[in-house]
Short mmCIF file of C-alpha atoms in Angstrom, two decimals:
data_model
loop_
_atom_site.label_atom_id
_atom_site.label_comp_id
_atom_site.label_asym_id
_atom_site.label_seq_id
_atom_site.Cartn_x
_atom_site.Cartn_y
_atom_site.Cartn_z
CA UNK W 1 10.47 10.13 -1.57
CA UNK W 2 8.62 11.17 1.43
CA UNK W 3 8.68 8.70 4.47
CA UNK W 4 5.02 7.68 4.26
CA UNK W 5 5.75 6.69 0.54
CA UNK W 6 9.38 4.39 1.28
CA UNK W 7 7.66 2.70 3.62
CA UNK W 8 4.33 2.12 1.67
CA UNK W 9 6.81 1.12 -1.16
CA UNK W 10 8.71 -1.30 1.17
CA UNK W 11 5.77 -2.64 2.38
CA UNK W 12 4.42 -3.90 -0.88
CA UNK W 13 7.64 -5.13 -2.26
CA UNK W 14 8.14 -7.20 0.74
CA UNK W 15 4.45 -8.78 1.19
CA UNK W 16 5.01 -9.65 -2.64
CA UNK W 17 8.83 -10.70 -1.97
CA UNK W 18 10.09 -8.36 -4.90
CA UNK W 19 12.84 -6.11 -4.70
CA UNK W 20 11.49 -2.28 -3.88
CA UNK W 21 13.11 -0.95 -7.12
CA UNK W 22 10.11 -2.70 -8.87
CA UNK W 23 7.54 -1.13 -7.18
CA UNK W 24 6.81 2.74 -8.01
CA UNK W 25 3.88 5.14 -7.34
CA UNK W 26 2.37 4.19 -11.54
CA UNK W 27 2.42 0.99 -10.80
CA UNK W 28 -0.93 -0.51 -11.18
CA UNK W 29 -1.78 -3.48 -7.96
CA UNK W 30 -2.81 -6.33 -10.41
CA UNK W 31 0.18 -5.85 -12.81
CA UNK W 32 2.39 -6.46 -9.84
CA UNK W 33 0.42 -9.70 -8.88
CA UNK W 34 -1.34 -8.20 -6.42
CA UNK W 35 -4.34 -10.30 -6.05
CA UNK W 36 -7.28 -10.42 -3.06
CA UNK W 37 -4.99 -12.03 -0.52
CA UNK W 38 -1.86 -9.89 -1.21
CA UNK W 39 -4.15 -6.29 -0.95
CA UNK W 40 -5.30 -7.93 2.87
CA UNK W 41 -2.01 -8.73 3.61
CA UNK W 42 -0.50 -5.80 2.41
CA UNK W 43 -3.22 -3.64 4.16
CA UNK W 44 -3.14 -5.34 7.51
CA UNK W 45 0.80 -4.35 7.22
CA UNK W 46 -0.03 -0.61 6.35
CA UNK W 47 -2.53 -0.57 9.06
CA UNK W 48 0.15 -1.60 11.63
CA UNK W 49 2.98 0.27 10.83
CA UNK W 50 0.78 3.64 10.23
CA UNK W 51 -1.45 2.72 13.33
CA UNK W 52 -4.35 3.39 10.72
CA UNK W 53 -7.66 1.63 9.75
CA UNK W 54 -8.34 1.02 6.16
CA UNK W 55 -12.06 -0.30 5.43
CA UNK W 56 -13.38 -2.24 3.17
CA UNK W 57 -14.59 0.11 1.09
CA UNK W 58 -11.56 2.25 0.86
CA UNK W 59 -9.58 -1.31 0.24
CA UNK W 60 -10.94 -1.89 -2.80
CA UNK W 61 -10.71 1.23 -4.12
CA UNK W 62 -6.68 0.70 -4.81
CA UNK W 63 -5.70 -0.08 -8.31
CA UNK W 64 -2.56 1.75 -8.16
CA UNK W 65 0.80 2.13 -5.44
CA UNK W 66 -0.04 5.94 -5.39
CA UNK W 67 -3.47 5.07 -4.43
CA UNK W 68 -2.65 3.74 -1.41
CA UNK W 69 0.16 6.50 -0.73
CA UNK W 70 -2.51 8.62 -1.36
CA UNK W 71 -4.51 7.16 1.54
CA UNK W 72 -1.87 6.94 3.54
CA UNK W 73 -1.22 10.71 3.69
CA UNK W 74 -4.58 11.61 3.99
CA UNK W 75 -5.32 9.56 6.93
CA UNK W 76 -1.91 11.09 8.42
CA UNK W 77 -2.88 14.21 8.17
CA UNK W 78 -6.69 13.52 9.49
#
């Protein structure tokens, strides 16, 4: 697992206070509980720690983990 992904990983699992071995790249947002509040939360967290903007429109287009690691990675290497 590259770094970008642990830590997107480690992220999610602790805005939703779940341990990290339930959260994996196929995991789909809503079938962890993600709901509107979580994704800003969980945003505003990837935002800090990657020193990266994510707007609006690119927020709602997560449904998945890999999604966002996805994102992550791109904006890294942009």
């Amino acid at each position: 697992m590259t770094k970008s992904r642990s830590k997107v990983v480690e992220i999610i699992a602790r805005e939703l206070e779940v341990e990290k071995e339930a959260v994996s790249e196929e995991c789909f947002l809503d079938t962890l509980g993600v709901d509107s509040p979580h994704l800003l939360e969980i945003a505003l967290a990837i935002e800090e720690e990657f020193e990266i903007e994510i707007s609006d429109t690119d927020l709602i287009r997560f449904h998945t983990v890999s999604d966002i690691i996805t994102y992550v990675n791109d904006q890294e290497g942009a």
